[in-house]
């Protein structure tokens, strides 16, 4: 029994934003006060069916926001096979520390998640961790081979919520067409990592002036957008449910806008690092800025933000990609692609976009909680009565320096290392269970 009092509640599903209080009972949201009001003690005791307040956990929300837990549909947890980078436990801990109560675990593990037993393994490891809800994503093609489809209906029965070969683009258009057809039988979205391998070649950053200056191999924007165009056409033809991961170019944004106008069933995500950094930020000596798709040009970045604000892009996702220190301190050209995102993403987006007036807090919650829940058919995303109490109490004034010691993730490959950010979750509940308190993960 929890009584969270006097916080600024944001619920995109109800179009609600304003002060109020909320009651949690049996892991669910039991009551939400009208905006600007609180409950009387008598009301609280009636809802909880008890006669003394000392049985109720009271939380002072003054000066803080209370919103539904964020849902991250793009996370790499590395288990099984690369537990030196991350495992499901460390990833699920990092998630709640970053304000995420649900995460989707990508299939590019070793081995690839392409059997029902592996899907069930990921799901059960997530349950065992008992932090954020962990939903498995299964591969589209066996072993990420790009040719033979996985047993999608069986994988869905095992608990997968989406299909993806993320980390690798599906090069064969015919394979993707068939995959979209078969995925329809499951109702799950197919998440496409759009990357034409021939166009991308051996590039390591976005092709442009900055790559030429640094003498680094460039990946043209077309390596992504050509495949976005192809995938949209195939989704239109098949009626399949398509989700585009990590959209990073202006051409992709206008293609998605045109496809939506024609009623194609597509959703798309943008990653915080593509909104916060550009190719001009890439330093030869720091591979923490090396990511795939690469950091965009300024013009691309502006189109991504416009797309998010006008509804062309549906959601935010981190593409949390942990790698070892050893790998990421290699020369830029040799280090693996990926940015560690779970514990810094919300703070960084809040600080750079919300606090600076470029995005409303309400929009952020819609993009990172409500829309992912709706698109992927997950619980959460709302403060409606009866919804699970997946909640974040967020302090916009909390400042923290990101250090190796504070990160719950096993990896430290973040451009924010040793930097200060402002605006962090201070308490997080998953299904009414307190999993983060005063910035510390509860054991
Ligand atoms: O930068 C990336 N890292 N992009 C991807 O698509 C995969 C990811 C990873 O698994 O490390
Ligand atoms: Zn990807």
PDB file of N, CA, C and O and ligand atoms in Angstrom, residues 74 76 78 108 166-168 193 246 290-293 319 321 323 337-339, ligand 1:
ATOM      1  N   UNK A  74      14.675  -1.167 -27.309  1.00  0.00           N
ATOM      2  CA  UNK A  74      15.918  -1.494 -28.020  1.00  0.00           C
ATOM      3  C   UNK A  74      17.106  -1.532 -27.042  1.00  0.00           C
ATOM      4  O   UNK A  74      17.778  -0.528 -26.805  1.00  0.00           O
ATOM      5  N   UNK A  76      20.520  -4.095 -25.766  1.00  0.00           N
ATOM      6  CA  UNK A  76      21.381  -5.279 -25.959  1.00  0.00           C
ATOM      7  C   UNK A  76      21.884  -5.728 -24.595  1.00  0.00           C
ATOM      8  O   UNK A  76      22.606  -4.981 -23.931  1.00  0.00           O
ATOM      9  N   UNK A  78      23.387  -8.915 -24.024  1.00  0.00           N
ATOM     10  CA  UNK A  78      24.604  -9.742 -24.218  1.00  0.00           C
ATOM     11  C   UNK A  78      24.573 -11.126 -23.596  1.00  0.00           C
ATOM     12  O   UNK A  78      25.571 -11.840 -23.677  1.00  0.00           O
ATOM     13  N   UNK A 108      20.835 -10.391 -30.815  1.00  0.00           N
ATOM     14  CA  UNK A 108      22.196 -10.628 -31.353  1.00  0.00           C
ATOM     15  C   UNK A 108      23.186 -11.058 -30.274  1.00  0.00           C
ATOM     16  O   UNK A 108      24.261 -10.491 -30.116  1.00  0.00           O
ATOM     17  N   UNK A 166      18.429  -7.305 -35.467  1.00  0.00           N
ATOM     18  CA  UNK A 166      19.119  -6.047 -35.170  1.00  0.00           C
ATOM     19  C   UNK A 166      20.606  -6.259 -34.888  1.00  0.00           C
ATOM     20  O   UNK A 166      20.987  -7.185 -34.168  1.00  0.00           O
ATOM     21  N   UNK A 167      21.390  -5.359 -35.462  1.00  0.00           N
ATOM     22  CA  UNK A 167      22.841  -5.506 -35.436  1.00  0.00           C
ATOM     23  C   UNK A 167      23.307  -5.805 -36.852  1.00  0.00           C
ATOM     24  O   UNK A 167      24.448  -5.546 -37.223  1.00  0.00           O
ATOM     25  N   UNK A 168      22.345  -6.283 -37.652  1.00  0.00           N
ATOM     26  CA  UNK A 168      22.643  -6.711 -39.024  1.00  0.00           C
ATOM     27  C   UNK A 168      21.404  -6.443 -39.879  1.00  0.00           C
ATOM     28  O   UNK A 168      20.288  -6.804 -39.481  1.00  0.00           O
ATOM     29  N   UNK A 193      16.639  -3.368 -38.772  1.00  0.00           N
ATOM     30  CA  UNK A 193      17.897  -2.622 -38.691  1.00  0.00           C
ATOM     31  C   UNK A 193      18.264  -2.332 -40.138  1.00  0.00           C
ATOM     32  O   UNK A 193      18.695  -3.224 -40.871  1.00  0.00           O
ATOM     33  N   UNK A 246      16.461   2.706 -34.732  1.00  0.00           N
ATOM     34  CA  UNK A 246      17.474   3.774 -34.830  1.00  0.00           C
ATOM     35  C   UNK A 246      17.517   4.556 -36.149  1.00  0.00           C
ATOM     36  O   UNK A 246      18.540   4.557 -36.844  1.00  0.00           O
ATOM     37  N   UNK A 290      31.399   6.015 -31.217  1.00  0.00           N
ATOM     38  CA  UNK A 290      31.261   5.152 -32.404  1.00  0.00           C
ATOM     39  C   UNK A 290      30.030   4.277 -32.246  1.00  0.00           C
ATOM     40  O   UNK A 290      29.928   3.475 -31.305  1.00  0.00           O
ATOM     41  N   UNK A 291      29.106   4.442 -33.166  1.00  0.00           N
ATOM     42  CA  UNK A 291      27.828   3.754 -33.057  1.00  0.00           C
ATOM     43  C   UNK A 291      27.284   3.511 -34.462  1.00  0.00           C
ATOM     44  O   UNK A 291      27.663   4.209 -35.401  1.00  0.00           O
ATOM     45  N   UNK A 292      26.421   2.507 -34.546  1.00  0.00           N
ATOM     46  CA  UNK A 292      25.818   2.177 -35.841  1.00  0.00           C
ATOM     47  C   UNK A 292      24.297   2.165 -35.717  1.00  0.00           C
ATOM     48  O   UNK A 292      23.776   1.433 -34.886  1.00  0.00           O
ATOM     49  N   UNK A 293      23.547   2.935 -36.505  1.00  0.00           N
ATOM     50  CA  UNK A 293      24.034   3.888 -37.491  1.00  0.00           C
ATOM     51  C   UNK A 293      24.836   5.001 -36.831  1.00  0.00           C
ATOM     52  O   UNK A 293      24.620   5.332 -35.669  1.00  0.00           O
ATOM     53  N   UNK A 319      18.940   1.895 -27.705  1.00  0.00           N
ATOM     54  CA  UNK A 319      19.948   1.054 -28.378  1.00  0.00           C
ATOM     55  C   UNK A 319      21.162   0.872 -27.454  1.00  0.00           C
ATOM     56  O   UNK A 319      22.317   0.954 -27.884  1.00  0.00           O
ATOM     57  N   UNK A 321      24.057  -0.425 -25.924  1.00  0.00           N
ATOM     58  CA  UNK A 321      24.977  -1.402 -26.534  1.00  0.00           C
ATOM     59  C   UNK A 321      26.283  -1.446 -25.747  1.00  0.00           C
ATOM     60  O   UNK A 321      27.267  -0.804 -26.097  1.00  0.00           O
ATOM     61  N   UNK A 323      29.839  -2.507 -24.313  1.00  0.00           N
ATOM     62  CA  UNK A 323      31.057  -3.190 -24.772  1.00  0.00           C
ATOM     63  C   UNK A 323      32.133  -3.025 -23.702  1.00  0.00           C
ATOM     64  O   UNK A 323      32.073  -2.082 -22.912  1.00  0.00           O
ATOM     65  N   UNK A 337      31.005  -0.983 -32.646  1.00  0.00           N
ATOM     66  CA  UNK A 337      29.963   0.052 -32.637  1.00  0.00           C
ATOM     67  C   UNK A 337      29.098  -0.102 -31.384  1.00  0.00           C
ATOM     68  O   UNK A 337      28.745  -1.229 -31.010  1.00  0.00           O
ATOM     69  N   UNK A 338      28.698   0.996 -30.772  1.00  0.00           N
ATOM     70  CA  UNK A 338      27.716   0.893 -29.695  1.00  0.00           C
ATOM     71  C   UNK A 338      27.940   1.886 -28.575  1.00  0.00           C
ATOM     72  O   UNK A 338      29.086   2.214 -28.238  1.00  0.00           O
ATOM     73  N   UNK A 339      26.847   2.386 -28.020  1.00  0.00           N
ATOM     74  CA  UNK A 339      26.871   3.340 -26.901  1.00  0.00           C
ATOM     75  C   UNK A 339      26.045   2.763 -25.754  1.00  0.00           C
ATOM     76  O   UNK A 339      24.924   2.293 -25.955  1.00  0.00           O
TER      77      UNK A 339
HETATM   78  O1  LIG B   1      26.006   0.515 -32.501  1.00  0.00           O
HETATM   79  C1  LIG B   1      25.395  -0.537 -32.513  1.00  0.00           C
HETATM   80  N1  LIG B   1      25.666  -1.523 -31.627  1.00  0.00           N
HETATM   81  N2  LIG B   1      24.444  -0.730 -33.430  1.00  0.00           N
HETATM   82  C2  LIG B   1      23.833  -1.915 -33.591  1.00  0.00           C
HETATM   83  O2  LIG B   1      22.984  -1.997 -34.425  1.00  0.00           O
HETATM   84  C3  LIG B   1      24.230  -3.072 -32.773  1.00  0.00           C
HETATM   85  C4  LIG B   1      24.815  -2.653 -31.497  1.00  0.00           C
HETATM   86  C5  LIG B   1      25.502  -3.759 -30.767  1.00  0.00           C
HETATM   87  O3  LIG B   1      24.958  -4.855 -30.659  1.00  0.00           O
HETATM   88  O4  LIG B   1      26.608  -3.519 -30.239  1.00  0.00           O
END
